[in-house]
Amino acid sequence: MARVFINIYLLSIPMTFIYLTFFDGYIYSAWNWIVAIPVNMMLSTVWPIYWGILHWVF
């Protein structure tokens, strides 16, 4: 049973990263992608916190 939750967690990381990078409506410029991509990577690894709290705040 735990393996199912681990697989869901691991499969959701790249999906959240793709959403944050391409579909969230963030406008990239010549320099801000250097900051935005690592932030998206960090947020995608903590996706339960992002989708549970942060997505609704921002």
Coordinates of C-alpha atoms in Angstrom, one line a residue:
M1 CA 0.0 0.0 0.0
A2 CA 2.8 2.4 0.8
R3 CA 4.4 1.7 -2.6
V4 CA 1.2 3.1 -4.3
F5 CA 1.5 6.3 -2.4
I6 CA 5.2 6.6 -3.2
N7 CA 4.5 6.0 -6.9
I8 CA 1.8 8.7 -6.9
Y9 CA 4.2 11.1 -5.2
L10 CA 7.0 10.4 -7.6
L11 CA 4.8 10.6 -10.7
S12 CA 3.3 13.9 -9.5
I13 CA 6.7 15.6 -9.2
P14 CA 7.3 16.0 -13.0
M15 CA 3.7 16.8 -13.7
T16 CA 3.7 19.6 -11.2
F17 CA 7.0 20.9 -12.6
I18 CA 5.6 20.9 -16.1
Y19 CA 2.5 22.7 -14.9
L20 CA 4.5 25.3 -13.0
T21 CA 6.9 25.9 -15.8
F22 CA 4.6 26.0 -18.8
F23 CA 1.0 26.3 -17.8
D24 CA 0.9 28.6 -14.8
G25 CA 1.0 31.8 -16.8
Y26 CA 4.4 32.9 -15.5
I27 CA 6.1 35.3 -17.9
Y28 CA 9.7 34.6 -18.4
S29 CA 12.3 37.2 -19.3
A30 CA 15.9 37.1 -20.2
W31 CA 17.0 36.7 -16.6
N32 CA 14.2 35.5 -14.4
W33 CA 14.1 31.9 -15.7
I34 CA 17.4 31.4 -13.8
V35 CA 15.5 31.9 -10.6
A36 CA 12.1 30.5 -11.7
I37 CA 13.3 27.1 -12.8
P38 CA 15.0 26.1 -9.5
V39 CA 12.0 27.5 -7.6
N40 CA 9.7 25.4 -9.7
M41 CA 11.9 22.3 -9.1
M42 CA 11.7 22.9 -5.3
L43 CA 7.9 23.5 -5.4
S44 CA 7.4 20.4 -7.5
T45 CA 9.2 18.2 -4.9
V46 CA 7.0 19.5 -2.1
W47 CA 3.8 19.3 -4.3
P48 CA 1.4 18.3 -1.5
I49 CA 2.3 21.6 0.3
Y50 CA 2.1 23.5 -2.9
W51 CA -1.3 22.2 -4.1
G52 CA -2.7 22.1 -0.5
I53 CA -1.7 25.6 0.6
L54 CA 0.5 27.7 -1.6
H55 CA -1.5 27.4 -4.8
W56 CA -4.5 28.9 -3.2
V57 CA -2.5 31.7 -1.5
F58 CA -0.7 33.0 -4.6

